[in-house]
XYZ file of C-alpha atoms in Angstrom:
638
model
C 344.163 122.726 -51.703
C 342.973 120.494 -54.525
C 339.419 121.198 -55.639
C 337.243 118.335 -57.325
C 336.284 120.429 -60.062
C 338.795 122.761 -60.308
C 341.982 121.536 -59.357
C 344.921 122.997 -57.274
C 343.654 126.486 -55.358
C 346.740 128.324 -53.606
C 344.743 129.966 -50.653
C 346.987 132.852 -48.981
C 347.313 131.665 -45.082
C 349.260 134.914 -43.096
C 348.150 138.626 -42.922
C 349.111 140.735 -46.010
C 349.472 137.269 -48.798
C 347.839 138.156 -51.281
C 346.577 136.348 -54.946
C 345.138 137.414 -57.965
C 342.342 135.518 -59.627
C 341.443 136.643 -62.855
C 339.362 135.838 -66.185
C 336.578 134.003 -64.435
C 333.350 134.288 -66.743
C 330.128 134.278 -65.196
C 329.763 133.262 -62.375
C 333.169 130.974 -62.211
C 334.867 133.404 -59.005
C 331.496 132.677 -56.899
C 332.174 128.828 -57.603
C 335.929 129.137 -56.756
C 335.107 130.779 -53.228
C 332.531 127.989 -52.975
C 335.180 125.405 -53.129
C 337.403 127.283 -50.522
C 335.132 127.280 -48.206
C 333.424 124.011 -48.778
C 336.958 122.004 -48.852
C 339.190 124.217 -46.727
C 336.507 124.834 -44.166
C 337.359 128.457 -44.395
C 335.667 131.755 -43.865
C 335.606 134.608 -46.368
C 335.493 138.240 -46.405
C 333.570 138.519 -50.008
C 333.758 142.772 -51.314
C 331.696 142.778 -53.972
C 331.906 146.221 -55.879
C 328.340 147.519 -55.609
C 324.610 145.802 -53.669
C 323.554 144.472 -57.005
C 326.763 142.335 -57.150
C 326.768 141.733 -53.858
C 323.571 140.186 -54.182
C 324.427 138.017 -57.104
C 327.306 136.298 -55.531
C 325.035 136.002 -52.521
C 322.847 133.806 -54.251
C 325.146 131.997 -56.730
C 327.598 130.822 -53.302
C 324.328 129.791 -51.748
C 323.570 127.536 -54.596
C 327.118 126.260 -55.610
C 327.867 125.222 -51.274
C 324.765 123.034 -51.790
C 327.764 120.244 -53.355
C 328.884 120.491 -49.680
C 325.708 118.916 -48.469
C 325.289 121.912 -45.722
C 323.013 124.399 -45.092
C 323.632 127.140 -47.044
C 321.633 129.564 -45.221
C 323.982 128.860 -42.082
C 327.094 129.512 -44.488
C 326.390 132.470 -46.341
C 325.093 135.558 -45.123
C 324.812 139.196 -46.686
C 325.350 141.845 -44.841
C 322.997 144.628 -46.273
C 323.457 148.217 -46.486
C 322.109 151.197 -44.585
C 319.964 152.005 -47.917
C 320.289 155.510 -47.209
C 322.620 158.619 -48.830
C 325.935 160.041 -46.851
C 323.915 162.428 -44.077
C 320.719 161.737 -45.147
C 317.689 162.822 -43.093
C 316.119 159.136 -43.072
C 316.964 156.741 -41.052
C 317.308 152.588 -41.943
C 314.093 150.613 -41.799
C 314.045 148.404 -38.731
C 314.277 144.578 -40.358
C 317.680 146.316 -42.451
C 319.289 147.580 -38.991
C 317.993 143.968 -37.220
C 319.502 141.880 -40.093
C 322.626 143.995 -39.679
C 322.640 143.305 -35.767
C 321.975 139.554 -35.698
C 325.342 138.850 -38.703
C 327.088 141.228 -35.825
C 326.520 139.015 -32.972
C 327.666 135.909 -35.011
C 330.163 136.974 -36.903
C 333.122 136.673 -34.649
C 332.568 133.107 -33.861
C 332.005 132.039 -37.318
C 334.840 129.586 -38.608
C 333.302 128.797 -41.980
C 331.405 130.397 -44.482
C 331.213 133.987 -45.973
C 329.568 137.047 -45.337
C 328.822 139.339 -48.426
C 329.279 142.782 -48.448
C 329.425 145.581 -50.827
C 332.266 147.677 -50.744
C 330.570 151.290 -50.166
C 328.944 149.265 -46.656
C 332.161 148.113 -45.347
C 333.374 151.712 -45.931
C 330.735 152.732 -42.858
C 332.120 153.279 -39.276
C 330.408 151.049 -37.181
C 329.607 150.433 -33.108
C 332.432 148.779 -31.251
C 332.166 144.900 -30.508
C 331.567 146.177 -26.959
C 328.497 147.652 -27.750
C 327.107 145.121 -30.325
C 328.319 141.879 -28.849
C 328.057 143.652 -24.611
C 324.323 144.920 -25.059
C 322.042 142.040 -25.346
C 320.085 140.601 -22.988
C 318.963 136.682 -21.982
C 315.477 136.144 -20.674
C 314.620 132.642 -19.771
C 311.510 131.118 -18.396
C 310.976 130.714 -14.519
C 312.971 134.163 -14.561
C 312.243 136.670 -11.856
C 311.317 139.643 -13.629
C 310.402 143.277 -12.889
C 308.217 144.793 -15.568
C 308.628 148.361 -14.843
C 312.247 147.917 -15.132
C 312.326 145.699 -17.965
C 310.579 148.551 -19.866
C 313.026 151.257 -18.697
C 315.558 148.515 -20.101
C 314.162 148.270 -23.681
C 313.779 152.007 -23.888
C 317.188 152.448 -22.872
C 318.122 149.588 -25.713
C 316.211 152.131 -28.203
C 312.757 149.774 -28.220
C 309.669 151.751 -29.030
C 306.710 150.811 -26.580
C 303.187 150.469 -28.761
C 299.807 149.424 -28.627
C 300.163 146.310 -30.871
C 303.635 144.530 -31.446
C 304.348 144.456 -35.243
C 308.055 145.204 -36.471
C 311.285 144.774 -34.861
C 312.321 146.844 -32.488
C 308.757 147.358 -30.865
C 307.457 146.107 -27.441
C 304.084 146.399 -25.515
C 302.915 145.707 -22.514
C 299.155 144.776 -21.413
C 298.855 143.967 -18.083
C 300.829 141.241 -17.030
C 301.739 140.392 -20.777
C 305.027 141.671 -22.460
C 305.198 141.696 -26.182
C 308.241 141.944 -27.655
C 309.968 141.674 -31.282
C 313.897 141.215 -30.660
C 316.221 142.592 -33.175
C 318.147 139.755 -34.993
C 315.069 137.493 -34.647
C 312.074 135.901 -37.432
C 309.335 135.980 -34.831
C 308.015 137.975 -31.855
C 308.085 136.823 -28.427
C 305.069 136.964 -25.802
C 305.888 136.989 -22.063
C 303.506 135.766 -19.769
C 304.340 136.641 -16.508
C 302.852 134.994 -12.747
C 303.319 137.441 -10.057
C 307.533 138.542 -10.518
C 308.274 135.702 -12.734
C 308.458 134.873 -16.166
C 305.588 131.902 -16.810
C 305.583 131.221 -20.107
C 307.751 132.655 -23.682
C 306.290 132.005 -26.460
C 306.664 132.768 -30.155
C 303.275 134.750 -31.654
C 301.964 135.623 -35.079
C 302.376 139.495 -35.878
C 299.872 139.222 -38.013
C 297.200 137.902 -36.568
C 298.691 138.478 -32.982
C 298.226 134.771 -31.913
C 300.352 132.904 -29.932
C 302.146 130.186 -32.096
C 305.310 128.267 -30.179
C 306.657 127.601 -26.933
C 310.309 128.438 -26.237
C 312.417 128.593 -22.926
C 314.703 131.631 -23.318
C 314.188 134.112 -26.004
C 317.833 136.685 -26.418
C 317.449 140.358 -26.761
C 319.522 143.013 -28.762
C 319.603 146.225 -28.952
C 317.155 148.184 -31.458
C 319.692 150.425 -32.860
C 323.043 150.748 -33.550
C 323.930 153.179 -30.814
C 322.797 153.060 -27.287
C 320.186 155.337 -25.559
C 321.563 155.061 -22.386
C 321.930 157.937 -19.352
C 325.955 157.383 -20.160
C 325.431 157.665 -23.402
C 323.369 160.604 -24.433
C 325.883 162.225 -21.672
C 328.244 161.697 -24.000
C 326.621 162.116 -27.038
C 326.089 165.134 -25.591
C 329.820 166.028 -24.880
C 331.023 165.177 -28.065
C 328.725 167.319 -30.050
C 329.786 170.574 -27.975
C 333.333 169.593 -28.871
C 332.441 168.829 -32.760
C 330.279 171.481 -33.283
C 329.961 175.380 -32.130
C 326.148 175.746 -33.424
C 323.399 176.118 -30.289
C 322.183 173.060 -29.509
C 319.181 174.779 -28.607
C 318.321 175.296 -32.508
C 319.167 171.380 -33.116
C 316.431 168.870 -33.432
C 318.732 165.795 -33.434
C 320.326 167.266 -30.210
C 317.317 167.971 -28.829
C 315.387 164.288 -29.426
C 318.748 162.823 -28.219
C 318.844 164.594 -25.084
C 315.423 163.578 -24.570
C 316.274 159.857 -25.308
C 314.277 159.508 -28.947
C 316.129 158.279 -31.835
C 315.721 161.026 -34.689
C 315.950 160.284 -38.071
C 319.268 159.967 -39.556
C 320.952 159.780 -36.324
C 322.994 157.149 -37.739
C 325.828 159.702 -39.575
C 326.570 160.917 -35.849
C 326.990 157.542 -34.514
C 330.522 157.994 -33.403
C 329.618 160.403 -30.888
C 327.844 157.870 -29.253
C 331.252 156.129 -28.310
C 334.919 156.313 -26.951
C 335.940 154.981 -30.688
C 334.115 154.042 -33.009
C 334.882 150.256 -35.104
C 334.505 149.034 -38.433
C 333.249 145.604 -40.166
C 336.873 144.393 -40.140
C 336.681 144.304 -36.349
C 334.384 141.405 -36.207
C 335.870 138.938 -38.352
C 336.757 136.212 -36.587
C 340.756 134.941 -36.750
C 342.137 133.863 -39.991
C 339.401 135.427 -42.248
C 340.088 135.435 -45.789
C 339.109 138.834 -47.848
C 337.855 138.112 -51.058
C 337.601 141.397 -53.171
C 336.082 142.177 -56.795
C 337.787 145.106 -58.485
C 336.410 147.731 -55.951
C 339.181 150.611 -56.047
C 336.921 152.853 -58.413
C 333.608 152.051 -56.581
C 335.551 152.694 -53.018
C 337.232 156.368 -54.964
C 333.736 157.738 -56.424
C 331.638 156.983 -52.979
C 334.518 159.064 -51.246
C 333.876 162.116 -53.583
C 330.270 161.555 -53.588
C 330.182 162.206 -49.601
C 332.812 165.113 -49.885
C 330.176 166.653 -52.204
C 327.598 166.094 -49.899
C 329.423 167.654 -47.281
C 330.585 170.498 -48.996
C 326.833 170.959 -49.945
C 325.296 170.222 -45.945
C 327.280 171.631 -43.774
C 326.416 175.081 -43.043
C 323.405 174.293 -41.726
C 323.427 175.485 -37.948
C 320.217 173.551 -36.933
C 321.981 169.835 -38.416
C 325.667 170.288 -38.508
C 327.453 167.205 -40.322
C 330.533 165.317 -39.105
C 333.018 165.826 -41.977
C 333.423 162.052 -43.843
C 336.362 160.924 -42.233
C 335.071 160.519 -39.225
C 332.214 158.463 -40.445
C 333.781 156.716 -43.408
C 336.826 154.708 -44.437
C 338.912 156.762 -47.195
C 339.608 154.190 -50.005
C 342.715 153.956 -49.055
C 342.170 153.217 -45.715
C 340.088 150.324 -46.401
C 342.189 148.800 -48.897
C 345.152 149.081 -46.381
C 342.764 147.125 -43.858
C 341.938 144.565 -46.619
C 345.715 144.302 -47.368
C 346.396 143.517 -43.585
C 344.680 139.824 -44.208
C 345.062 137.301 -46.320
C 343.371 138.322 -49.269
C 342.583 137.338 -53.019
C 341.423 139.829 -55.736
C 339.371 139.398 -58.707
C 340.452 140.959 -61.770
C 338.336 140.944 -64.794
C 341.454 141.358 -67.244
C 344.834 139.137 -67.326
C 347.027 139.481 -64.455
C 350.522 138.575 -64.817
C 351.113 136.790 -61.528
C 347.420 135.776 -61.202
C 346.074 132.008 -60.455
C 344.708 130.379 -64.188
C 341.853 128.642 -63.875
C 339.765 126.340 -66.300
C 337.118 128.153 -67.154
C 336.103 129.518 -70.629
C 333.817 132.290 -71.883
C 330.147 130.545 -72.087
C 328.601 129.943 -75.658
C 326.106 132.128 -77.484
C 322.938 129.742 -76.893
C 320.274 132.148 -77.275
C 316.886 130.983 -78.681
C 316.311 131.772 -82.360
C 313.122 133.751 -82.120
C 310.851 133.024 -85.347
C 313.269 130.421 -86.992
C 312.414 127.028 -87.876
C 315.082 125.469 -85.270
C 315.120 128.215 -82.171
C 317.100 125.795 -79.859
C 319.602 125.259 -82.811
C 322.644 126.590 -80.591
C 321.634 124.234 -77.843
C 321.357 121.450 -79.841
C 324.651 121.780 -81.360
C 325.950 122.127 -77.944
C 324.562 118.473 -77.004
C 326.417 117.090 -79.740
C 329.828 117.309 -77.631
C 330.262 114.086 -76.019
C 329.953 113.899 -72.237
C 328.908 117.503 -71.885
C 326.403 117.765 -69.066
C 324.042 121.008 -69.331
C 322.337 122.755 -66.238
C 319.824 125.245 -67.042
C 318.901 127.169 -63.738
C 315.407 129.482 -63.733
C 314.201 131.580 -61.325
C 311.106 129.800 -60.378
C 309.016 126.429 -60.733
C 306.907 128.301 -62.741
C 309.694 129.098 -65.497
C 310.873 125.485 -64.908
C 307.742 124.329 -66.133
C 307.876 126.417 -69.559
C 311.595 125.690 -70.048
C 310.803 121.784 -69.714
C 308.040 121.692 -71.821
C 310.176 124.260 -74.420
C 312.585 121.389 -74.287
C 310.557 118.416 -74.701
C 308.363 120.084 -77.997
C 312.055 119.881 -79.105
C 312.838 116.235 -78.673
C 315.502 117.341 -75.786
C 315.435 115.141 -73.024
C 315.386 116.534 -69.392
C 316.078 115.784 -66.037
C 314.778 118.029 -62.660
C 316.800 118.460 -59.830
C 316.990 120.096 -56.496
C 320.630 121.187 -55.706
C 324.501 121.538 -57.520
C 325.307 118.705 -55.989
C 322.539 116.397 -56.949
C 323.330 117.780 -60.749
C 327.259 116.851 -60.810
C 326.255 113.136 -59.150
C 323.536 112.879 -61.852
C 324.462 111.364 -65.363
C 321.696 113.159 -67.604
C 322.953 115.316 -70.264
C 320.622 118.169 -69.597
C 319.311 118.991 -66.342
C 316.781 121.647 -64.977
C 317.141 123.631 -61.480
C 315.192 126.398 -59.616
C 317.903 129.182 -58.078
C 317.793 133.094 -58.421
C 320.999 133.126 -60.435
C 321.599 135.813 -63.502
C 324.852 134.065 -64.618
C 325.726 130.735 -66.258
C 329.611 129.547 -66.588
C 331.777 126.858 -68.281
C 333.996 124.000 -66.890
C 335.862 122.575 -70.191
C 337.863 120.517 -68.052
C 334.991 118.640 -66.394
C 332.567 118.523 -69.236
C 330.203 121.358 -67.492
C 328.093 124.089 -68.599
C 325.724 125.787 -66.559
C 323.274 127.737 -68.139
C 320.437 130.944 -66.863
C 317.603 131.685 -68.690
C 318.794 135.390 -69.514
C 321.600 133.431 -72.095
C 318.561 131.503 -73.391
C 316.185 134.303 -73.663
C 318.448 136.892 -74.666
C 317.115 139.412 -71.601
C 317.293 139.776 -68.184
C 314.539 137.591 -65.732
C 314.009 139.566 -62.755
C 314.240 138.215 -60.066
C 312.269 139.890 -57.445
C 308.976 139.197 -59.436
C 307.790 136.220 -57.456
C 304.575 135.168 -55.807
C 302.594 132.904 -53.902
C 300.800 130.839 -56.429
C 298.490 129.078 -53.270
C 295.998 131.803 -53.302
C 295.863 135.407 -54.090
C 293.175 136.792 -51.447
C 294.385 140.523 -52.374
C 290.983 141.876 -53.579
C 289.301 139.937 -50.826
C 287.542 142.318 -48.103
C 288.134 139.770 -45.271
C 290.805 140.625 -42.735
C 293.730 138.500 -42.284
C 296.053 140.116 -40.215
C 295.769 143.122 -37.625
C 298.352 144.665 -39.548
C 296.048 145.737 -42.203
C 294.153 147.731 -39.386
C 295.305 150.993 -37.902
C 293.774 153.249 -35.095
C 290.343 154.753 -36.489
C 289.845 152.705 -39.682
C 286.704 151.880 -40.699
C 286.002 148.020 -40.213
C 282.160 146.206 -40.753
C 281.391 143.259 -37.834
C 279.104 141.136 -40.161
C 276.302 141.423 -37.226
C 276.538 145.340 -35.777
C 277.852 147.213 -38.628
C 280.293 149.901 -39.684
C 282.541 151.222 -36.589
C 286.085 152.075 -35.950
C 288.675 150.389 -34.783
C 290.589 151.390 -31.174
C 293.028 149.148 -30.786
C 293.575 145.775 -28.745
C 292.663 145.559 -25.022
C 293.177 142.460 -22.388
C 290.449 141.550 -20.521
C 289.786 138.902 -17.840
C 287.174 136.117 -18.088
C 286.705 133.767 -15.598
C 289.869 134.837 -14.235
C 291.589 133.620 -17.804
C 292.961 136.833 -19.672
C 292.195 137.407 -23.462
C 293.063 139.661 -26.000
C 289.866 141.525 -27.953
C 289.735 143.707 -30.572
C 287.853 147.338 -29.615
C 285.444 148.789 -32.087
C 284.024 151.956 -31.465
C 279.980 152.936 -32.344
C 277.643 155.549 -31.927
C 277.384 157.293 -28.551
C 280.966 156.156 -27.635
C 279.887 153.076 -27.448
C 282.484 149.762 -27.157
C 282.203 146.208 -28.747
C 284.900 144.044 -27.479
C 285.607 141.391 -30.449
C 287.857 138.218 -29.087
C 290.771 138.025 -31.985
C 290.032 134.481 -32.286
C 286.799 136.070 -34.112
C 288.680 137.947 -36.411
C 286.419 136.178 -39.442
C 283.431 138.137 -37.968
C 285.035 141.867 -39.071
C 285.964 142.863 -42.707
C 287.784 145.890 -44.400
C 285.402 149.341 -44.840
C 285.401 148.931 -48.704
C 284.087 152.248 -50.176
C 286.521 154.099 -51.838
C 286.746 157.120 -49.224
C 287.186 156.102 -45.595
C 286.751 159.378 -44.068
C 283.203 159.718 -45.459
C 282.348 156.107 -43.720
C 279.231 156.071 -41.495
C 279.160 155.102 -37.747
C 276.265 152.464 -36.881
C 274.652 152.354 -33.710
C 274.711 149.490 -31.553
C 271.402 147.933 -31.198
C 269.924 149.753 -33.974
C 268.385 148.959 -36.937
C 270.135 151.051 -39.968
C 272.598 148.263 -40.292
C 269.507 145.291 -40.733
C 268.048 147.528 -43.125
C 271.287 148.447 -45.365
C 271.825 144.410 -45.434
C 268.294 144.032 -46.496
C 268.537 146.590 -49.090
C 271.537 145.323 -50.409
C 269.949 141.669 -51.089
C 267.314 143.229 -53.064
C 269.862 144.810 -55.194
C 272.071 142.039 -55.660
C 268.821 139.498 -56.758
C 267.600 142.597 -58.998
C 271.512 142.475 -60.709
C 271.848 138.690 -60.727
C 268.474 138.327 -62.810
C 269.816 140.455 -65.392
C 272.245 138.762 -65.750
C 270.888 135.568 -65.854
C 269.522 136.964 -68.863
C 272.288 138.165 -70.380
C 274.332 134.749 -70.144
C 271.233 132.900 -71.471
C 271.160 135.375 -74.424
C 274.940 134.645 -74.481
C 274.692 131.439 -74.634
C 272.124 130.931 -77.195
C 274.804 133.030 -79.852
C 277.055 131.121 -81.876
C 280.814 132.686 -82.005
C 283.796 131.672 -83.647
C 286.113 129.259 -82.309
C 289.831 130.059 -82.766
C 292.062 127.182 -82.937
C 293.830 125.753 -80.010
C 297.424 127.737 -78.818
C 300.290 125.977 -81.722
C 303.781 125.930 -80.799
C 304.632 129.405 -82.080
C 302.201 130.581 -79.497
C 304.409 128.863 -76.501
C 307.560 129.749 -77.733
C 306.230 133.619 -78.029
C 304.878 133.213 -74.153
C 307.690 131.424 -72.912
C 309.723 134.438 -73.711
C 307.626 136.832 -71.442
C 310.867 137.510 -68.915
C 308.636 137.570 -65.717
C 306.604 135.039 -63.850
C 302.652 135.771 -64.026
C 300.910 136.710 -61.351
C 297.610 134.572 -60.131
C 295.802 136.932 -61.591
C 297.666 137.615 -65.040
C 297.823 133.415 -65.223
C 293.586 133.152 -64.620
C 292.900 135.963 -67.088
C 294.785 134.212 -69.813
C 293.478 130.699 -69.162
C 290.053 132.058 -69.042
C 290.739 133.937 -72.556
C 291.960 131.104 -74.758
C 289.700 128.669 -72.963
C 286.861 130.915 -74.726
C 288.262 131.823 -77.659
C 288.677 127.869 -78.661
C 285.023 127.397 -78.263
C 282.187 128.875 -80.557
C 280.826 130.202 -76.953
C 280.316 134.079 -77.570
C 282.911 135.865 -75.128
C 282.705 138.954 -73.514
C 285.833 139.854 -71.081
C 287.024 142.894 -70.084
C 290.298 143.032 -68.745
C 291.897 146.010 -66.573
C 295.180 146.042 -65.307
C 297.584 148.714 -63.616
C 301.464 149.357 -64.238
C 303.032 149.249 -60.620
């Protein structure tokens, strides 16, 4: 294969080639897998050596397939990682183990792209295909369908019936309305059923429960990654008398298993769920590629870590622990399965027989911080004819500051969406938005590709982004159900404090509607339609459990609003007065923020926030007026 950019790539094509690729700066290996994929049409097997790598390549393949003018969401995919210790007593959060489900069900019929994985994951025995890929479920509109056994169904699938539908994995059922959040999916489903026949499907809003889409079939997984079947807790069951010699009488796990619950950290005893148990490799569809980083340490230490662990656990006669080779790989084991495929490794140092590549170590361009030319480096770098220069931030935000940084410098820039629309475009330095941590250089083709951690000398986290539309976080008002639970304290603008009980269906003029149910003095009920939501705010006093309990009808709540209004015209008259005596002073005006001043900000390494952004603005628009100022400003670490 002959790559664009690159040149010749030598791909391995049977089981067991293998090829070494080695000194690759930056992020140079995630643009070489790029171009195998994007010009061989091929899929890859990407190890990465820990989550925090794995993430990294994630994002840098996502931006560098953009030359291929695809999707790169349908491309690359990263399979994510239990997030819990070796026989830990916690259990995955639900999105993790529904992310995890939905790259299982497409994985085998993917022909192009790459999943993402770090090496201590794919070390994790796994369901069988037959389980993942046998257990889901179609449900399609005009369907005859039996409620009572659908529900039997999902509880056998590991779905958890509530009052009010709001993760995945969770169903509910009001009347002849089925709410439902498949694993594997973005959105919850509603099903409105007409006598023993699906109606309607439609997509809803979890958080404000409202129906949003229409949609003719709608697929279910299962919740977990083990079934709760009859068959299976049988032999769940009959496993753990043969594993174990403890009395499963004096075993929780055993005990919520036998019951059909799924106890926490059920997941290290998944194998005796099954016949045989599988592994990541037995998805991949035919002809995958493996693409490894230097794993074999990371693979070695995780091994020992879980011996330890086990060593440590396993007398416990109440939670006895598989040993690790029944839930794990060994490192050996999963290199020998990695060997089995065609398969390219990464080495950091010179290999012998390894592929040379282009690519050179990138150039110390760090801003000068208090010298008279900070961009000096850069601007030495522009002197080198034909070199084009892409300088990737993390956000629109730090665009913004980087481009104006720039222009105060007489460098010329040019925005632009995508990889591919910065190798078709001819200006010599060029600005993008992508959550990348690592820049690299293309001698060869006259590219350099630069983050703002090699321009600001220090690492930009990533995760540290917001919605800049509106920040409604102090606001009282409730938004979304989810911000309610069972017995909070909520105000209806027109009765009062009461609590909240939960949604109910009720029938008007033969047309069903869900209400909210807030309960008052005397038990008594008012039924809020959720299409009111606007009417209710949050209890805001700083103890809930102290909150009072109105009574419908009466007049406490009248006379708390009234009393309220008094106080707030008795406060806004003083200070009326203290403004006016404000703004009769004369301060001192500072002068407007210089240059210095937005180099120092524009190396603060995170984005603001809405709020950190209006208290500054509002500062220095005071301070550079002789209007006498008076701000206090709080603020809270985490």
């Amino acid at each position: 294969m002959t790559s664009s950019l690159i040149g010749p790539l030598t791909i391995p094509r049977q089981s067991g080639d293998r090829r070494h690729w080695s000194n690759l700066p930056g992020s140079a290996s995630s643009l070489l897998i790029a171009e195998t994929i994007a010009q061989e049409q091929q899929f890859c097997l990407v190890v990465a050596a820990d989550m925090q790598s794995a993430e990294r390549i994630y994002h840098e393949l996502n931006f560098f397939l953009n030359a291929a003018g695809v999707e790169p969401s349908n491309l690359v995919q990263l399979f994510p990682d239990w997030e819990t210790l070796v026989y830990d007593n916690f259990s995955p959060h639900q999105d993790i183990i529904s992310e995890r489900l939905r790259i299982l069900n497409q994985l085998p019929s993917m022909t192009a792209g790459a999943l993402v994985v770090p090496a201590t994951t794919l070390m994790h025995k796994i369901a069988p295909p037959s389980f993942s890929l046998g257990s889901s479920l179609v449900l399609d509109v005009g369907q005859k369908f039996d409620i009572k056994d659908m529900r039997r169904q999902l509880e056998s699938a590991a779905y958890r019936c509530v009052e009010t539908v709001l993760e995945h994995g969770e169903f509910a059922v009001r009347g002849a309305i089925m709410d439902v959040f498949p694993m594997g999916t973005d959105h919850p489903y509603r099903l409105d059923l007409f006598d023993d026949e699906i109606e309607s499907l439609r997509t809803f809003d979890p958080e404000t429960q409202l129906s949003v889409n229409k949609v003719t079939s709608v697929r279910l997984l299962p919740a977990r990654e083990y079934p709760l079947t009859t068959a299976a807790i049988n032999r769940f069951q009959d496993a753990w008398h043969l594993k174990f010699h403890s009395d499963p009488r004096r075993c929780p796990i055993y005990q919520d298993i036998s019951q059909g619950l799924s106890p926490a950290g059920v997941e290290y005893y998944l194998p005796l769920f099954f016949e045989s148990s599988a592994t990541l490799f037995d998805y991949l569809p035919e002809g995958a590629l493996v693409v490894s980083e230097d794993i074999d340490a990371t693979l070695r230490r995780h091994w020992r870590d879980a011996e330890s662990r086990f060593e440590s656990l396993r007398y416990d006669i109440e939670k006895p622990i598989l040993p690790p080779e029944e839930i794990l790989l060994s490192a050996d084991q999963l290199l020998t399965a990695c060997n089995l495929r065609p398969r390219i490794e990464i080495k950091e140092a010179s290999h012998q027989q390894g592929d040379q590549f282009s690519f050179a170590q990138l150039p110390d361009v760090a801003i000068i911080e208090r010298g008279q030319q900070p961009l000096e480096k850069l601007q030495l770098l522009l002197k080198q004819p034909a070199l084009k220069i892409l300088i990737i931030t993390e956000s629109n935000g730090r665009r913004e500051v980087v481009d104006e940084l720039l222009g105060r410098h007489h460098i010329n820039t040019q925005i632009v969406d995508s990889w591919h629309e910065f190798l078709s475009h001819s200006a010599a330095v060029q600005l993008a938005v992508a959550p990348m941590e690592r820049g690299l250089l293309l001698p060869a083709s006259n590219l350099l590709v630069l983050t703002e951690q090699q321009l600001f000398g220090q690492h930009v986290l990533q995760k540290r982004r917001r919605d800049r539309q509106k920040d409604n976080a102090a606001e009282p008002v409730i938004k979304s159900l989810t911000e309610l639970h069972i017995d909070s304290p909520v105000v209806h603008i027109d009765h009062g404090v009461g609590r909240y009980l939960g949604l109910q269906t009720l029938s008007i003029d033969n047309q069903e509607t869900e209400f909210l149910t807030l309960g008052y003095q005397n038990d008594a009920r008012l039924y809020v339609p959720v299409s009111a939501l606007h009417l209710i705010s949050r209890y805001a006093a700083a103890d809930e459990t102290l909150a009072p309990l109105h009574k419908l009808g009466g007049d406490t709540w009248e006379k708390a609003k009234r009393k309220a209004a008094e106080q707030v015209r008795d406060v806004a008259a003083e200070l009326l007065n203290i403004y006016a005596r404000r703004e009769a002073k004369k301060g001192f005006a500072f002068p407007e923020p210089d240059e210095a001043y937005e180099e120092f900000a524009a190396t603060f390494p995170f984005e603001e926030t809405p709020d950190q952004q209006n208290a500054i603005e509002r500062v220095i628009s005071d301070m550079v007026t002789e209007k006498a100022m008076d701000h206090l400003i709080c603020g809270d670490v985490g």
